[in-house]
Coordinates of C-alpha atoms in Angstrom, one line a residue:
M1214 CA -29.6 -22.3 -15.2
D1215 CA -30.0 -21.6 -11.5
A1216 CA -29.7 -24.4 -9.0
H1217 CA -28.6 -25.3 -5.5
V1218 CA -25.7 -27.7 -5.9
V1219 CA -24.1 -30.1 -3.4
I1220 CA -20.4 -30.0 -2.5
A1221 CA -18.9 -33.3 -3.5
S1222 CA -15.4 -32.7 -2.3
I1223 CA -12.9 -29.9 -1.4
D1224 CA -9.2 -30.4 -1.9
D1225 CA -6.2 -28.2 -1.2
V1226 CA -4.3 -27.9 -4.5
G1227 CA -1.9 -25.2 -3.7
T1228 CA -1.1 -22.4 -1.3
D1229 CA -4.5 -20.8 -0.4
T1230 CA -6.0 -22.6 -3.4
I1231 CA -8.8 -25.1 -3.3
A1232 CA -10.5 -27.3 -5.9
L1233 CA -14.2 -27.2 -5.2
E1234 CA -16.0 -30.2 -6.7
L1235 CA -19.8 -29.9 -7.2
E1236 CA -22.4 -32.5 -8.0
T1237 CA -23.8 -31.9 -11.5
P1238 CA -27.5 -30.9 -11.3
D1239 CA -29.9 -32.3 -13.9
G1240 CA -29.8 -30.4 -17.1
F1241 CA -26.4 -28.7 -16.5
S1242 CA -23.7 -28.9 -19.0
A1243 CA -20.6 -26.8 -19.7
E1244 CA -17.4 -26.8 -21.7
P1245 CA -13.9 -26.2 -20.3
G1246 CA -13.2 -22.5 -20.2
Q1247 CA -16.8 -21.5 -19.3
F1248 CA -17.6 -20.1 -15.9
I1249 CA -20.3 -20.2 -13.2
K1250 CA -21.5 -17.8 -10.5
L1251 CA -21.5 -18.9 -6.9
T1252 CA -23.7 -17.1 -4.4
G1253 CA -23.7 -17.3 -0.6
T1254 CA -25.0 -15.3 2.4
V1255 CA -22.5 -14.2 5.1
D1256 CA -23.8 -12.3 8.1
D1257 CA -27.1 -11.6 6.3
E1258 CA -25.3 -10.1 3.3
E1259 CA -25.4 -11.8 -0.1
Y1260 CA -22.2 -12.3 -2.1
S1261 CA -21.6 -13.5 -5.6
R1262 CA -18.4 -14.3 -7.5
F1263 CA -17.6 -15.9 -10.9
Y1264 CA -15.3 -18.9 -11.2
T1265 CA -14.1 -20.7 -14.3
L1266 CA -14.5 -24.5 -14.5
S1267 CA -11.3 -26.5 -14.0
S1268 CA -12.7 -29.9 -14.9
P1269 CA -12.5 -31.4 -18.4
D1270 CA -16.3 -32.2 -18.4
T1271 CA -19.4 -32.0 -16.2
D1272 CA -20.3 -35.7 -16.1
E1273 CA -21.7 -36.5 -12.6
T1274 CA -19.5 -33.8 -11.0
F1275 CA -17.6 -30.7 -12.1
E1276 CA -14.9 -28.6 -10.5
T1277 CA -13.8 -25.0 -10.1
T1278 CA -10.5 -23.9 -8.7
I1279 CA -10.6 -21.0 -6.2
E1280 CA -7.8 -18.9 -4.9
I1281 CA -8.7 -18.0 -1.3
D1282 CA -7.7 -14.4 -0.6
H1283 CA -8.7 -13.4 2.9
E1284 CA -7.7 -9.8 2.5
E1285 CA -9.0 -9.0 -1.0
G1286 CA -11.7 -11.6 -1.2
G1287 CA -13.3 -10.6 2.1
P1288 CA -16.0 -12.6 3.9
F1289 CA -17.0 -14.7 0.9
S1290 CA -13.5 -16.1 0.6
A1291 CA -13.7 -17.3 4.2
Y1292 CA -17.2 -18.7 3.5
L1293 CA -16.0 -20.8 0.5
A1294 CA -12.9 -22.0 2.4
A1295 CA -15.1 -23.2 5.3
L1296 CA -17.5 -25.3 3.0
E1297 CA -17.6 -29.1 3.6
P1298 CA -18.8 -32.0 1.5
G1299 CA -22.5 -32.3 1.7
D1300 CA -23.1 -28.5 2.0
E1301 CA -25.1 -26.8 -0.6
I1302 CA -24.4 -23.6 -2.5
E1303 CA -26.3 -21.5 -5.0
M1304 CA -25.0 -21.7 -8.5
S1305 CA -26.0 -20.2 -11.9
G1306 CA -24.5 -20.6 -15.4
P1307 CA -22.7 -21.6 -17.4
Y1308 CA -21.5 -18.3 -18.9
G1309 CA -18.9 -17.4 -21.5
S1310 CA -18.4 -18.0 -25.2
D1311 CA -14.6 -18.2 -25.2
H1312 CA -14.3 -21.9 -24.3
Y1313 CA -12.8 -25.1 -25.7
E1314 CA -14.5 -26.2 -28.9
G1315 CA -12.5 -29.2 -30.0
E1316 CA -9.6 -27.3 -31.5
P1317 CA -6.9 -29.6 -32.9
R1318 CA -4.2 -27.8 -30.8
V1319 CA -4.7 -25.7 -27.7
V1320 CA -2.2 -23.4 -26.1
V1321 CA -3.2 -22.1 -22.7
I1322 CA -1.2 -19.3 -21.1
A1323 CA -2.2 -18.9 -17.5
G1324 CA -1.3 -16.7 -14.5
G1325 CA -2.4 -17.3 -10.9
P1326 CA -5.9 -18.7 -10.7
G1327 CA -5.9 -19.1 -14.5
I1328 CA -4.4 -22.5 -13.8
G1329 CA -7.9 -23.9 -13.2
P1330 CA -9.2 -23.6 -16.8
A1331 CA -5.7 -24.4 -18.1
V1332 CA -5.7 -27.9 -16.6
G1333 CA -9.4 -28.5 -17.6
I1334 CA -8.8 -27.5 -21.2
G1335 CA -5.6 -29.4 -21.4
E1336 CA -7.1 -32.6 -20.1
R1337 CA -10.2 -32.4 -22.3
A1338 CA -8.0 -31.7 -25.4
L1339 CA -5.8 -34.8 -24.8
A1340 CA -8.9 -36.9 -24.1
D1341 CA -10.2 -35.8 -27.5
G1342 CA -7.0 -36.8 -29.2
N1343 CA -5.8 -33.2 -29.7
E1344 CA -2.6 -31.5 -28.8
A1345 CA -2.2 -29.3 -25.7
A1346 CA 0.5 -26.9 -24.4
I1347 CA 0.3 -25.0 -21.1
V1348 CA 2.4 -22.0 -19.9
Y1349 CA 1.8 -21.3 -16.3
R1350 CA 3.3 -18.4 -14.2
D1351 CA 2.8 -18.1 -10.5
E1352 CA 5.1 -17.7 -7.5
A1353 CA 3.1 -20.5 -5.7
L1354 CA 2.2 -23.2 -8.3
A1355 CA -1.1 -25.0 -7.9
H1356 CA -2.4 -28.3 -9.4
R1357 CA 1.2 -29.7 -9.6
A1358 CA 0.0 -33.3 -9.8
R1359 CA -2.4 -32.7 -12.7
L1360 CA 0.3 -30.7 -14.5
E1361 CA 2.7 -33.6 -14.1
T1362 CA 0.1 -36.1 -15.4
L1363 CA -0.6 -33.8 -18.4
A1364 CA 3.1 -33.7 -19.2
D1365 CA 3.3 -37.5 -18.9
R1366 CA 0.4 -37.9 -21.3
G1367 CA 2.2 -35.8 -23.9
A1368 CA 1.2 -32.2 -23.2
T1369 CA 3.9 -29.5 -23.3
V1370 CA 4.0 -27.9 -19.9
Q1371 CA 6.1 -24.8 -19.1
L1372 CA 6.2 -23.7 -15.4
L1373 CA 7.4 -20.2 -14.4
E1374 CA 7.7 -19.8 -10.7
D1375 CA 9.7 -16.6 -10.9
E1376 CA 7.8 -13.4 -11.8
T1377 CA 11.0 -12.2 -13.6
A1378 CA 11.2 -15.3 -15.8
D1379 CA 11.1 -14.6 -19.5
L1380 CA 7.5 -15.2 -20.5
A1381 CA 8.3 -14.5 -24.1
D1382 CA 10.8 -17.5 -24.2
A1383 CA 8.2 -19.8 -22.8
V1384 CA 5.4 -18.5 -25.1
D1385 CA 7.8 -18.8 -28.1
D1386 CA 8.3 -22.5 -27.3
V1387 CA 4.6 -23.3 -27.6
V1388 CA 2.9 -20.8 -30.0
T1389 CA 3.2 -21.9 -33.6
D1390 CA 0.6 -19.7 -35.2
D1391 CA -0.7 -22.8 -37.0
P1392 CA -4.2 -22.1 -38.4
E1393 CA -5.6 -25.0 -36.3
E1394 CA -4.0 -23.7 -33.1
Q1395 CA -6.2 -21.9 -30.5
V1396 CA -4.5 -19.7 -27.9
F1397 CA -6.3 -19.2 -24.5
V1398 CA -5.2 -16.6 -22.0
Y1399 CA -6.4 -16.7 -18.3
G1400 CA -5.3 -14.3 -15.6
F1401 CA -5.5 -10.9 -14.0
A1402 CA -5.2 -7.7 -16.2
S1403 CA -1.5 -7.2 -15.5
F1404 CA -0.7 -10.8 -16.6
I1405 CA -2.7 -10.4 -19.8
E1406 CA -0.7 -7.3 -20.6
D1407 CA 2.5 -9.3 -20.0
V1408 CA 1.2 -12.0 -22.4
E1409 CA 0.4 -9.4 -25.0
D1410 CA 4.0 -8.1 -24.7
A1411 CA 5.4 -11.6 -24.9
L1412 CA 3.4 -12.4 -28.0
E1413 CA 4.4 -9.1 -29.6
A1414 CA 8.1 -9.9 -28.8
I1415 CA 7.9 -13.2 -30.8
G1416 CA 6.0 -11.6 -33.7
S1417 CA 2.6 -12.8 -32.8
S1418 CA -0.4 -11.2 -31.1
T1419 CA -3.6 -11.9 -29.2
D1420 CA -5.7 -11.6 -32.3
G1421 CA -8.0 -14.6 -32.3
A1422 CA -7.1 -15.6 -28.8
K1423 CA -9.7 -16.5 -26.3
I1424 CA -9.1 -14.3 -23.2
E1425 CA -10.6 -14.2 -19.8
N1426 CA -9.6 -11.2 -17.7
F1427 CA -10.1 -11.9 -13.9
G1428 CA -9.9 -8.1 -13.3

């Protein structure tokens, strides 16, 4: 669907990272792991970017987590960072078929802005009475409070703040290859390659994994 949606709140959730909460328009529904397109006009030029949901549901409001990159993201990053509650933005979606579908056990391996869908999927899985594990690598961790809450609720959470940390060890701790287990991978292309190497090192693979490559 296409709609103009109202900004409900904007929170800083990490270094140059914001959680953008939007009021849910009538008829909109999405699952954790799906993504939306946001569009805005800056200096008479239209920009559009895709962002994955970071909320466990879309009841009343929904959220996406945005890493603000003033150099690589250009004017649209600055535009998003300057939004305030009550402002409107053009949204379309949802998109994507590689999303949470009630799997009994979810393992989310996230790098950088991939933490958004990781916390959303983890929270939804636990709310449904399922198991959740998250491996998250970033030099500047975001969503610390939600990750701590997930761990307190029984999720397995592995945090890697050092790029040289052994990803294979962390992945080995959470991937069981149980038939009812679903692996999700979110991050940039180089991170996804690292995850593929880590899975191969423990005798597993990304076959059957749900993967979103941020480019």
